[in-house]
mmCIF file of C-alpha atoms in Angstrom:
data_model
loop_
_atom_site.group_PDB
_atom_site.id
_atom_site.type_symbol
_atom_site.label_atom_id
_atom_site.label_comp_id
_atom_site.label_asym_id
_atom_site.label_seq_id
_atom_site.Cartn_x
_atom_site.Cartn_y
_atom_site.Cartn_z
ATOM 1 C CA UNK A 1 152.988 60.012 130.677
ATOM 2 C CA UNK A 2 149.494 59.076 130.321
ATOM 3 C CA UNK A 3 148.301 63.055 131.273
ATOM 4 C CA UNK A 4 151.037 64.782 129.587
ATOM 5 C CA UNK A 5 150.647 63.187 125.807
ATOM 6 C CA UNK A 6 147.885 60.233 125.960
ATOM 7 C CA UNK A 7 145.111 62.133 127.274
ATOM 8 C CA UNK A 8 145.832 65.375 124.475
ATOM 9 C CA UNK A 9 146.183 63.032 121.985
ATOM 10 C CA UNK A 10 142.504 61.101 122.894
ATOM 11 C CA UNK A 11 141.147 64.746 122.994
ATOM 12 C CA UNK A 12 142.985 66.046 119.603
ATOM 13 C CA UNK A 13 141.642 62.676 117.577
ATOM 14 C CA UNK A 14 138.087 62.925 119.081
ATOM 15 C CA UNK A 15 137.448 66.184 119.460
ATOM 16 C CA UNK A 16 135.608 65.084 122.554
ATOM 17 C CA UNK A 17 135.031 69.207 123.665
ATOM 18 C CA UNK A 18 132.586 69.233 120.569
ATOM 19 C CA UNK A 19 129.169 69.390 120.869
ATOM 20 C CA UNK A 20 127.003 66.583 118.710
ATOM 21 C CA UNK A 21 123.213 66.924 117.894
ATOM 22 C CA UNK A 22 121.128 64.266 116.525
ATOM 23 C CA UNK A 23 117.576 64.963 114.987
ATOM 24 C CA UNK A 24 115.606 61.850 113.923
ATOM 25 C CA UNK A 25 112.400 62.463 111.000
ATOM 26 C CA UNK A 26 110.095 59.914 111.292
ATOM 27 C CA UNK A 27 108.966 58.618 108.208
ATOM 28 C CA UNK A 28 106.273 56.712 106.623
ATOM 29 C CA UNK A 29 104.736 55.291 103.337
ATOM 30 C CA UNK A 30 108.727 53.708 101.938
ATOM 31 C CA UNK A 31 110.649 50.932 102.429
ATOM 32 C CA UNK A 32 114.089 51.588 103.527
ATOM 33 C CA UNK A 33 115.815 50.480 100.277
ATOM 34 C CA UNK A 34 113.260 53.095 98.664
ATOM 35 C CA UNK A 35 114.474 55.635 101.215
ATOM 36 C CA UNK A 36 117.843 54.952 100.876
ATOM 37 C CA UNK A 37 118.073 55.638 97.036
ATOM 38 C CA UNK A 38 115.876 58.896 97.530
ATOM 39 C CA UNK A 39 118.528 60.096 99.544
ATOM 40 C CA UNK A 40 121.770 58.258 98.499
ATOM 41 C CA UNK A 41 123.923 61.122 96.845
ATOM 42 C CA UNK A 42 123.648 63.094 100.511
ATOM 43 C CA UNK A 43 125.221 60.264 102.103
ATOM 44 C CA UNK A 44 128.301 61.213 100.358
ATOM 45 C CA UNK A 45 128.305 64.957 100.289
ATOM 46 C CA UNK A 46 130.246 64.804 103.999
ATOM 47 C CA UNK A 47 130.638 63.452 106.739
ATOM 48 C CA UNK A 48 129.769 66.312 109.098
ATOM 49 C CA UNK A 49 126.586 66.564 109.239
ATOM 50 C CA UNK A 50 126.030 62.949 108.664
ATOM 51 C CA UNK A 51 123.171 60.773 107.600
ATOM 52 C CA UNK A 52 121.759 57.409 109.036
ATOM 53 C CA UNK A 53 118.666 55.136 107.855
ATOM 54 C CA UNK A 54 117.338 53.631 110.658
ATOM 55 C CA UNK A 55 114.748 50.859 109.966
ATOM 56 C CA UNK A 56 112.173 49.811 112.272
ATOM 57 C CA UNK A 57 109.482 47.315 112.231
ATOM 58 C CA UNK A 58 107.388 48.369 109.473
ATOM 59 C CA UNK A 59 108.929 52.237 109.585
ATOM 60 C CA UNK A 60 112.042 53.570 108.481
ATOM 61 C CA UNK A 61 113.463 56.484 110.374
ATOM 62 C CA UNK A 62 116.512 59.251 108.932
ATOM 63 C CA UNK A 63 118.845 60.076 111.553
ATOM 64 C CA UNK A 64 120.689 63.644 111.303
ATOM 65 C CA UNK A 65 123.549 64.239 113.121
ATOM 66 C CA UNK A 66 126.172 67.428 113.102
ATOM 67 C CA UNK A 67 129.336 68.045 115.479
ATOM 68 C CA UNK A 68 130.027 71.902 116.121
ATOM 69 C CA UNK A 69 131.615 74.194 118.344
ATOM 70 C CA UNK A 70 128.535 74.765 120.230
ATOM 71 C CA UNK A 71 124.489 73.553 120.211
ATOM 72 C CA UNK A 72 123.613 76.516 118.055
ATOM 73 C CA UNK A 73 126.204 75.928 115.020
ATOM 74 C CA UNK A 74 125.439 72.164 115.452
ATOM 75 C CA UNK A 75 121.821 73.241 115.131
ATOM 76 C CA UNK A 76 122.619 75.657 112.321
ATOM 77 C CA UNK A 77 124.213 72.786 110.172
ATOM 78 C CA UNK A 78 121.487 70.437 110.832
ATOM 79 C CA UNK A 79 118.929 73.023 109.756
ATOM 80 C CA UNK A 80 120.483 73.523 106.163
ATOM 81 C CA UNK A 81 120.648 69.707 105.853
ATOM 82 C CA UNK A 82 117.062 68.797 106.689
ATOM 83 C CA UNK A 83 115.432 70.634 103.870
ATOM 84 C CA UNK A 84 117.409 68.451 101.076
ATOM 85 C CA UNK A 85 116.318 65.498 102.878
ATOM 86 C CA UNK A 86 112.459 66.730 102.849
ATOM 87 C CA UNK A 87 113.035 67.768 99.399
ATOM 88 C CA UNK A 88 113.717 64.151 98.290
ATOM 89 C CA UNK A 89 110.993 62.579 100.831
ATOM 90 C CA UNK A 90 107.876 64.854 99.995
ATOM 91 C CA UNK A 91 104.649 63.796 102.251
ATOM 92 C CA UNK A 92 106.640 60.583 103.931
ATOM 93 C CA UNK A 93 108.080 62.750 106.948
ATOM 94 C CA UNK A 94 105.248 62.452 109.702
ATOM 95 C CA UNK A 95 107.156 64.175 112.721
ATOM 96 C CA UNK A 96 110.737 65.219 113.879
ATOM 97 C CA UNK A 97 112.047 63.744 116.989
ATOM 98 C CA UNK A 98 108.484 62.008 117.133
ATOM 99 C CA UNK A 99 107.123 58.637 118.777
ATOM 100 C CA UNK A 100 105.348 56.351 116.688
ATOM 101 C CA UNK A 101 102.583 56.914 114.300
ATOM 102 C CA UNK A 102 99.975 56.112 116.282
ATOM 103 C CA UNK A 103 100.732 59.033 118.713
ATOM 104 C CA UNK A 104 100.980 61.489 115.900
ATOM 105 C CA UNK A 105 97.676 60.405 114.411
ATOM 106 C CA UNK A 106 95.846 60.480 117.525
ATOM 107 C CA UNK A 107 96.750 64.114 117.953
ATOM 108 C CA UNK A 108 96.066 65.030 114.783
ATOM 109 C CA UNK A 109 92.205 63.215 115.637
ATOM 110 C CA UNK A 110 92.072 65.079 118.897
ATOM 111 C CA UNK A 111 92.526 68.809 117.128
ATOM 112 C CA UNK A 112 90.521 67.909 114.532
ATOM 113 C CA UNK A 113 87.544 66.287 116.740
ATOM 114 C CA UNK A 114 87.096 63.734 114.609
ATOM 115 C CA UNK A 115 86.591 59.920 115.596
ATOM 116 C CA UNK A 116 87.624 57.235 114.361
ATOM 117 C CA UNK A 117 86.178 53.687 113.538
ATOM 118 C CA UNK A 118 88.568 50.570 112.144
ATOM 119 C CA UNK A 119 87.355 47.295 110.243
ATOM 120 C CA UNK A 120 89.963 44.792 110.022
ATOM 121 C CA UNK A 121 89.981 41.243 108.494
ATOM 122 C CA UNK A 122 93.730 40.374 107.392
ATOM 123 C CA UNK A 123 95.224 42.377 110.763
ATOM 124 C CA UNK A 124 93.082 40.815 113.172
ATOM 125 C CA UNK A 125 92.599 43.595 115.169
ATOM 126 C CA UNK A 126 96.486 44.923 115.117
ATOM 127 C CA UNK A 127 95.576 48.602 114.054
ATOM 128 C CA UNK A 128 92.731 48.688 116.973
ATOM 129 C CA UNK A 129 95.582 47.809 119.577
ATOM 130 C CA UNK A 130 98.134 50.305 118.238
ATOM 131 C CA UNK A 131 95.478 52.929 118.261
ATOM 132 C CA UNK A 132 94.660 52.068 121.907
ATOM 133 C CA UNK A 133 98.067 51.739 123.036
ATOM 134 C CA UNK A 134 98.252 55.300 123.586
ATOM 135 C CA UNK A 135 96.715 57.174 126.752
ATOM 136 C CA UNK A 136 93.790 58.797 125.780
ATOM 137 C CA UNK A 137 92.920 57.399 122.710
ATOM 138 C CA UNK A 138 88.975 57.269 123.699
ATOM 139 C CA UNK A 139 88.892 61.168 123.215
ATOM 140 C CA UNK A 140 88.867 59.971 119.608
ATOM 141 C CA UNK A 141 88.497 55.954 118.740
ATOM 142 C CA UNK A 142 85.353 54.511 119.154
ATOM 143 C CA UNK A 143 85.802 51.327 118.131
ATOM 144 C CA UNK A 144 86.082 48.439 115.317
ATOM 145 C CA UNK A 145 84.932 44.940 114.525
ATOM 146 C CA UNK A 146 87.746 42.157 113.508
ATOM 147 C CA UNK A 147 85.648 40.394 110.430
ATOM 148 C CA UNK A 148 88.123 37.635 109.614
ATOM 149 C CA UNK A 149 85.164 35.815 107.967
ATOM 150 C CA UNK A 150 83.331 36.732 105.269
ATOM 151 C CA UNK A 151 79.780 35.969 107.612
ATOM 152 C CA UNK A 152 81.254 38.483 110.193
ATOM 153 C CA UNK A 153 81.812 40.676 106.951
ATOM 154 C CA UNK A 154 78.099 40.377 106.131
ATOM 155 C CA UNK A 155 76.662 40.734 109.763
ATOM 156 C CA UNK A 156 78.631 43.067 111.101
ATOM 157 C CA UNK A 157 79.446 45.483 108.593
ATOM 158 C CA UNK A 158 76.512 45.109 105.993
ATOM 159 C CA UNK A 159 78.871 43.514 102.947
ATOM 160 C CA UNK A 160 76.812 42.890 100.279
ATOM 161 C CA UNK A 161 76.945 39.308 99.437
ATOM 162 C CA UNK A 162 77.000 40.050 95.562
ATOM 163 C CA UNK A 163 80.114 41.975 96.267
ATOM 164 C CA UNK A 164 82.260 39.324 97.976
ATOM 165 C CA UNK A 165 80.715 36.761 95.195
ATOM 166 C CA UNK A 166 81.815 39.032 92.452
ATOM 167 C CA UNK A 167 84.966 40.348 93.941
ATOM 168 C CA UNK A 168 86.505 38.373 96.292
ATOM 169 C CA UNK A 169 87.172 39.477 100.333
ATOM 170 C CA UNK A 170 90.055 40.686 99.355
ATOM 171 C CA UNK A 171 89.490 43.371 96.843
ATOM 172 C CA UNK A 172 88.830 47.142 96.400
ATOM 173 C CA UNK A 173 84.991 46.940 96.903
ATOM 174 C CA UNK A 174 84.620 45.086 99.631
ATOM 175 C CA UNK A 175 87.328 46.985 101.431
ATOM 176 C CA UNK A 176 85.367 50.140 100.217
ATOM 177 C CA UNK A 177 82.317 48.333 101.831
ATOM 178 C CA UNK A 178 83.991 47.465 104.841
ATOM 179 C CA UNK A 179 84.825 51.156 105.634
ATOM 180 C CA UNK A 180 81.466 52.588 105.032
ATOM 181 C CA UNK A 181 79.660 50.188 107.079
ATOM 182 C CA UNK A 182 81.893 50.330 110.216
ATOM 183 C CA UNK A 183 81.470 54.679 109.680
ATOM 184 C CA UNK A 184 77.819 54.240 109.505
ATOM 185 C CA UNK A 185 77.636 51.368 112.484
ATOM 186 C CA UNK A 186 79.610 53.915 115.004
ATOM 187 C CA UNK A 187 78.440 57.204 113.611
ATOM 188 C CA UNK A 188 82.375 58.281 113.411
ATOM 189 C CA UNK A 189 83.737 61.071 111.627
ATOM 190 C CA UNK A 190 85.851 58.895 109.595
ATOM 191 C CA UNK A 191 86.749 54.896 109.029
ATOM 192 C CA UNK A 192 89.730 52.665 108.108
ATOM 193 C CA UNK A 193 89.895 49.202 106.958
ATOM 194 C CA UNK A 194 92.153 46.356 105.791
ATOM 195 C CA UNK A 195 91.692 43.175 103.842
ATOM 196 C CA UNK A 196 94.449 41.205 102.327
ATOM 197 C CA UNK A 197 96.275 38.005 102.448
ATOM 198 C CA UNK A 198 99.279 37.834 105.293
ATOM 199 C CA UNK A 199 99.881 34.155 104.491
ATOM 200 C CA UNK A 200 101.499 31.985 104.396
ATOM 201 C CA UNK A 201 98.688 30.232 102.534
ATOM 202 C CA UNK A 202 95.878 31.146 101.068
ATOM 203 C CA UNK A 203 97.664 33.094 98.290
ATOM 204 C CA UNK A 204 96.829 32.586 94.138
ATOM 205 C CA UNK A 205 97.959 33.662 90.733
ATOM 206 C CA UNK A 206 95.423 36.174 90.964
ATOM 207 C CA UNK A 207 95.544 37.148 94.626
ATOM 208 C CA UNK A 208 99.010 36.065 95.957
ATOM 209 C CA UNK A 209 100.353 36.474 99.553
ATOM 210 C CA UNK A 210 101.311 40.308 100.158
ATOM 211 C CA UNK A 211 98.041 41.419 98.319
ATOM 212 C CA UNK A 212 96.303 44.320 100.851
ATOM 213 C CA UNK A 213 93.748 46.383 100.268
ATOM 214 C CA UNK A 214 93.171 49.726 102.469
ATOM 215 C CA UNK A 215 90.430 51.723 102.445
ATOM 216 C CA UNK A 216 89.634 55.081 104.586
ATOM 217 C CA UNK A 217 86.626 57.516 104.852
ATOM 218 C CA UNK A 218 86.769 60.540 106.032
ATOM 219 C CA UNK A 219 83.997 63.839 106.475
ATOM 220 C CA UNK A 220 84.262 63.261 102.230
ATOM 221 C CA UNK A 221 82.107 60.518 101.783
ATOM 222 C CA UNK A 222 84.300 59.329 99.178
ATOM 223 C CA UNK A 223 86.580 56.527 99.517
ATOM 224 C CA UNK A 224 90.254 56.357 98.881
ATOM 225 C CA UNK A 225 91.862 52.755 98.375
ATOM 226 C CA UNK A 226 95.060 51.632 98.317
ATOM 227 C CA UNK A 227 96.397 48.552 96.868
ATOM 228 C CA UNK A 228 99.382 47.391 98.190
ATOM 229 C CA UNK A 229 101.786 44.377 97.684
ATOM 230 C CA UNK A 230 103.768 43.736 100.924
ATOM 231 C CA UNK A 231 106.364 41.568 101.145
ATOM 232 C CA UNK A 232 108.249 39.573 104.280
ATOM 233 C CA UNK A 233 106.092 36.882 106.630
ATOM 234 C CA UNK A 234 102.842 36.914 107.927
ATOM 235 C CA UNK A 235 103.754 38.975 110.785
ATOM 236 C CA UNK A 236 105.503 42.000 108.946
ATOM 237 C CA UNK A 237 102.360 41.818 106.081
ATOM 238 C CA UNK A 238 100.062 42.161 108.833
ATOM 239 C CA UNK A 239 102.242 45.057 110.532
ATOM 240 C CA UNK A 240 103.127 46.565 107.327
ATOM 241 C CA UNK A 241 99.034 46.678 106.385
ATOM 242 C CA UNK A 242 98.750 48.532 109.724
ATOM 243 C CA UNK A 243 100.798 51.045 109.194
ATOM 244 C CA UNK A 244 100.030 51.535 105.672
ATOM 245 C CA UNK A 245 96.478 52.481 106.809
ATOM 246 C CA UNK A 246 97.472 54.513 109.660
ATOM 247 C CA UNK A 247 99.940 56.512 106.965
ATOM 248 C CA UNK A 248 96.549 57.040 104.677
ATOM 249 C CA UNK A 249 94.791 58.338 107.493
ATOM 250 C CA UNK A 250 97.509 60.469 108.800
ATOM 251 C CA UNK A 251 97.969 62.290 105.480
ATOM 252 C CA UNK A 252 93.988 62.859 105.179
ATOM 253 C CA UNK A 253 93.695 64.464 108.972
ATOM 254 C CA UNK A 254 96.684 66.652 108.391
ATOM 255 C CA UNK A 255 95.361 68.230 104.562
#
Protein backbone atom coordinates (compact mmCIF):
# COMPACT_ATOMS: atom_id res chain seq x y z
CA UNK A 1 0.00 0.00 0.00
CA UNK A 2 2.21 2.56 1.33
CA UNK A 3 5.02 1.79 -1.78
CA UNK A 4 2.61 1.12 -4.44
CA UNK A 5 0.38 4.58 -4.26
CA UNK A 6 1.59 6.69 -1.02
CA UNK A 7 5.10 6.99 -1.82
CA UNK A 8 4.20 8.10 -5.93
CA UNK A 9 1.81 10.27 -4.72
CA UNK A 10 4.48 12.15 -2.00
CA UNK A 11 6.86 12.20 -5.08
CA UNK A 12 4.11 13.47 -7.80
CA UNK A 13 2.93 16.49 -5.20
CA UNK A 14 6.57 17.42 -4.29
CA UNK A 15 8.39 16.90 -7.04
CA UNK A 16 11.06 15.82 -4.61
CA UNK A 17 13.52 14.52 -7.90
CA UNK A 18 13.82 18.39 -8.61
CA UNK A 19 16.69 20.19 -8.07
CA UNK A 20 16.28 23.70 -5.89
CA UNK A 21 18.92 26.56 -5.86
CA UNK A 22 18.91 29.38 -3.55
CA UNK A 23 21.11 32.58 -4.14
CA UNK A 24 21.01 35.19 -1.32
CA UNK A 25 22.20 39.27 -2.39
CA UNK A 26 23.26 40.92 0.45
CA UNK A 27 22.08 44.24 0.73
CA UNK A 28 22.69 47.45 2.37
CA UNK A 29 21.67 51.19 2.76
CA UNK A 30 17.29 50.17 3.04
CA UNK A 31 15.08 49.15 5.44
CA UNK A 32 13.20 46.10 4.64
CA UNK A 33 9.78 47.79 4.21
CA UNK A 34 11.83 50.08 1.66
CA UNK A 35 13.10 46.89 0.03
CA UNK A 36 10.06 45.25 -0.03
CA UNK A 37 8.12 47.96 -2.07
CA UNK A 38 11.22 48.28 -4.52
CA UNK A 39 10.62 44.89 -5.35
CA UNK A 40 6.91 44.09 -4.58
CA UNK A 41 5.36 43.53 -8.17
CA UNK A 42 8.18 40.49 -8.63
CA UNK A 43 6.80 38.84 -5.72
CA UNK A 44 3.82 38.15 -7.74
CA UNK A 45 5.08 37.49 -11.21
CA UNK A 46 5.45 33.48 -10.07
CA UNK A 47 6.11 31.38 -7.92
CA UNK A 48 9.01 29.53 -9.55
CA UNK A 49 11.65 31.29 -9.19
CA UNK A 50 10.53 32.76 -5.98
CA UNK A 51 11.44 35.72 -3.88
CA UNK A 52 12.13 36.10 -0.04
CA UNK A 53 13.13 39.31 2.15
CA UNK A 54 15.10 38.23 4.76
CA UNK A 55 15.80 40.86 7.50
CA UNK A 56 18.64 40.82 9.73
CA UNK A 57 19.85 42.95 12.46
CA UNK A 58 20.41 46.15 10.86
CA UNK A 59 20.61 44.40 7.09
CA UNK A 60 18.07 43.13 4.94
CA UNK A 61 18.96 40.25 2.70
CA UNK A 62 16.80 39.00 -0.87
CA UNK A 63 16.64 35.41 -1.09
CA UNK A 64 16.31 33.81 -4.77
CA UNK A 65 15.24 30.56 -5.15
CA UNK A 66 14.29 28.39 -8.53
CA UNK A 67 13.28 24.52 -8.79
CA UNK A 68 14.42 22.88 -12.22
CA UNK A 69 15.14 19.76 -13.80
CA UNK A 70 18.72 20.05 -13.13
CA UNK A 71 21.44 22.74 -11.33
CA UNK A 72 22.03 24.37 -14.67
CA UNK A 73 18.22 25.27 -15.66
CA UNK A 74 17.73 26.11 -11.92
CA UNK A 75 20.76 28.34 -12.41
CA UNK A 76 19.51 29.58 -15.77
CA UNK A 77 16.15 30.82 -14.17
CA UNK A 78 17.80 32.40 -11.31
CA UNK A 79 20.13 34.29 -13.64
CA UNK A 80 17.22 36.04 -15.65
CA UNK A 81 15.60 36.90 -12.28
CA UNK A 82 18.51 38.59 -10.54
CA UNK A 83 18.95 41.41 -12.95
CA UNK A 84 15.19 42.80 -12.28
CA UNK A 85 15.96 42.62 -8.74
CA UNK A 86 19.38 44.74 -9.23
CA UNK A 87 17.49 46.87 -11.51
CA UNK A 88 15.12 48.00 -8.70
CA UNK A 89 18.02 47.97 -5.89
CA UNK A 90 20.81 50.07 -7.75
CA UNK A 91 24.13 50.47 -5.42
CA UNK A 92 22.34 48.58 -2.21
CA UNK A 93 23.55 44.96 -3.36
CA UNK A 94 27.09 44.59 -1.62
CA UNK A 95 27.77 40.78 -2.45
CA UNK A 96 25.95 37.52 -3.60
CA UNK A 97 26.04 34.60 -1.36
CA UNK A 98 28.29 36.97 0.89
CA UNK A 99 29.04 37.16 4.80
CA UNK A 100 28.54 40.28 6.46
CA UNK A 101 29.64 43.69 5.56
CA UNK A 102 32.43 43.88 7.45
CA UNK A 103 34.12 40.99 5.50
CA UNK A 104 33.31 42.55 2.20
CA UNK A 105 34.73 45.91 3.23
CA UNK A 106 37.81 44.59 4.58
CA UNK A 107 38.59 43.02 1.24
CA UNK A 108 37.79 45.71 -0.62
CA UNK A 109 40.61 47.73 2.01
CA UNK A 110 43.06 44.93 1.49
CA UNK A 111 43.08 45.32 -2.65
CA UNK A 112 42.98 48.71 -2.41
CA UNK A 113 45.88 49.10 0.38
CA UNK A 114 44.23 51.51 2.04
CA UNK A 115 43.82 51.77 5.98
CA UNK A 116 41.43 52.61 7.83
CA UNK A 117 40.90 54.80 11.04
CA UNK A 118 37.23 55.03 13.00
CA UNK A 119 36.04 57.85 15.53
CA UNK A 120 33.03 56.92 17.31
CA UNK A 121 30.98 58.77 20.02
CA UNK A 122 27.18 57.52 19.78
CA UNK A 123 28.48 53.63 18.89
CA UNK A 124 30.86 53.36 21.55
CA UNK A 125 33.24 51.57 19.80
CA UNK A 126 30.65 49.02 17.90
CA UNK A 127 32.08 49.69 14.29
CA UNK A 128 35.85 49.13 15.74
CA UNK A 129 34.68 45.56 17.00
CA UNK A 130 32.86 44.58 13.79
CA UNK A 131 35.86 45.67 11.84
CA UNK A 132 38.10 43.50 14.07
CA UNK A 133 35.92 40.64 14.20
CA UNK A 134 37.30 39.42 11.10
CA UNK A 135 40.80 37.54 10.77
CA UNK A 136 43.14 39.75 9.43
CA UNK A 137 41.73 42.92 9.76
CA UNK A 138 45.27 44.56 10.90
CA UNK A 139 46.44 44.25 7.16
CA UNK A 140 44.16 47.28 6.98
CA UNK A 141 42.60 48.94 10.42
CA UNK A 142 44.76 50.79 12.43
CA UNK A 143 42.77 51.91 14.91
CA UNK A 144 40.08 54.47 16.51
CA UNK A 145 39.35 56.44 19.64
CA UNK A 146 35.66 56.06 21.35
CA UNK A 147 35.07 60.05 22.22
CA UNK A 148 31.76 59.71 24.05
CA UNK A 149 32.57 63.11 25.63
CA UNK A 150 32.91 66.14 24.14
CA UNK A 151 36.64 66.61 26.28
CA UNK A 152 37.71 63.24 24.64
CA UNK A 153 36.34 65.00 21.37
CA UNK A 154 38.70 67.93 21.99
CA UNK A 155 41.84 65.92 23.20
CA UNK A 156 41.82 63.25 21.20
CA UNK A 157 40.71 64.25 17.95
CA UNK A 158 41.51 68.10 17.86
CA UNK A 159 37.53 69.34 17.84
CA UNK A 160 37.52 72.77 17.81
CA UNK A 161 35.74 74.02 20.77
CA UNK A 162 33.93 76.85 18.70
CA UNK A 163 32.54 74.05 16.65
CA UNK A 164 30.84 71.94 19.33
CA UNK A 165 29.70 75.51 20.95
CA UNK A 166 28.20 76.54 17.70
CA UNK A 167 26.98 73.24 16.49
CA UNK A 168 26.32 70.86 18.88
CA UNK A 169 28.30 67.12 19.20
CA UNK A 170 25.96 65.91 17.25
CA UNK A 171 26.02 67.68 13.98
CA UNK A 172 27.61 67.71 10.47
CA UNK A 173 30.80 69.68 11.49
CA UNK A 174 31.87 68.14 14.23
CA UNK A 175 31.36 64.75 12.67
CA UNK A 176 33.34 66.28 9.67
CA UNK A 177 35.94 67.21 12.43
CA UNK A 178 35.90 64.03 14.01
CA UNK A 179 36.95 62.22 10.77
CA UNK A 180 39.75 64.44 9.81
CA UNK A 181 41.39 64.40 13.05
CA UNK A 182 41.34 60.59 13.66
CA UNK A 183 42.90 60.44 9.55
CA UNK A 184 45.50 62.86 10.51
CA UNK A 185 46.20 61.21 14.24
CA UNK A 186 46.86 57.58 12.47
CA UNK A 187 48.19 58.74 9.15
CA UNK A 188 45.39 56.32 7.42
CA UNK A 189 44.37 56.35 3.99
CA UNK A 190 40.90 57.06 4.90
CA UNK A 191 38.52 57.72 8.22
CA UNK A 192 34.94 57.05 9.43
CA UNK A 193 33.01 58.50 12.17
CA UNK A 194 29.65 58.58 13.99
CA UNK A 195 27.89 60.97 16.29
CA UNK A 196 24.27 60.85 17.09
CA UNK A 197 21.80 60.27 19.76
CA UNK A 198 20.88 56.28 20.42
CA UNK A 199 18.72 57.24 23.41
CA UNK A 200 16.65 56.75 25.10
CA UNK A 201 17.26 60.22 26.52
CA UNK A 202 19.00 62.88 25.63
CA UNK A 203 16.84 63.58 22.55
CA UNK A 204 15.15 67.40 21.67
CA UNK A 205 12.86 69.15 19.27
CA UNK A 206 15.83 70.02 17.48
CA UNK A 207 17.99 66.93 17.88
CA UNK A 208 15.60 64.01 18.76
CA UNK A 209 16.58 60.34 19.44
CA UNK A 210 17.48 58.56 15.97
CA UNK A 211 19.45 61.75 14.85
CA UNK A 212 23.14 60.29 13.38
CA UNK A 213 25.54 61.89 11.72
CA UNK A 214 28.30 59.90 9.53
CA UNK A 215 31.11 61.19 8.15
CA UNK A 216 34.02 59.38 5.97
CA UNK A 217 37.35 60.53 4.34
CA UNK A 218 38.90 58.95 1.96
CA UNK A 219 42.44 59.66 -0.44
CA UNK A 220 39.81 62.89 -1.47
CA UNK A 221 40.31 65.06 1.25
CA UNK A 222 36.83 65.98 1.04
CA UNK A 223 34.25 64.87 3.35
CA UNK A 224 31.00 63.18 2.65
CA UNK A 225 28.23 63.29 5.51
CA UNK A 226 25.32 61.61 5.98
CA UNK A 227 22.45 62.51 8.06
CA UNK A 228 20.41 59.91 9.09
CA UNK A 229 17.23 59.42 11.27
CA UNK A 230 17.16 55.84 12.68
CA UNK A 231 14.50 54.51 14.31
CA UNK A 232 13.97 51.32 16.94
CA UNK A 233 15.94 51.32 20.62
CA UNK A 234 19.16 52.27 21.60
CA UNK A 235 20.66 49.11 20.58
CA UNK A 236 19.39 48.91 16.84
CA UNK A 237 20.28 53.06 16.52
CA UNK A 238 23.62 52.25 17.58
CA UNK A 239 23.82 49.07 15.16
CA UNK A 240 21.98 50.73 12.48
CA UNK A 241 24.72 53.91 12.73
CA UNK A 242 27.32 51.14 12.27
CA UNK A 243 26.33 49.84 9.43
CA UNK A 244 25.26 52.94 7.85
CA UNK A 245 28.94 54.02 7.99
CA UNK A 246 30.36 50.83 6.97
CA UNK A 247 27.73 51.05 3.75
CA UNK A 248 29.36 54.76 3.03
CA UNK A 249 32.65 53.40 3.14
CA UNK A 250 31.96 50.34 1.19
CA UNK A 251 30.50 52.29 -1.75
CA UNK A 252 33.64 54.82 -1.70
CA UNK A 253 36.40 51.75 -1.77
CA UNK A 254 34.53 49.98 -4.49
CA UNK A 255 34.11 53.45 -7.09
Amino acid sequence: MISDQVVPWLLAKYDVSATIVTRVLNTIGLGESDLDSRIADLFHAGVNPSIAVLAHFGQVDVKLTAKAANREAAIAMLDQLEPLVRERLPDCIYAVDGGPIEHVVGDLLRARAWTLATAESCTGGLIASLLTSVAGASDYYLGGVVSYANEAKLDFLDVAPDLIEQHGAVSEEVATAMAVGVKAHLRSTCAIAVTGIAGPGGGSEEKPVGLVYVALTGPDPQAEVRKLMLPGDREMIQRRAAIAALSMLWKTARA
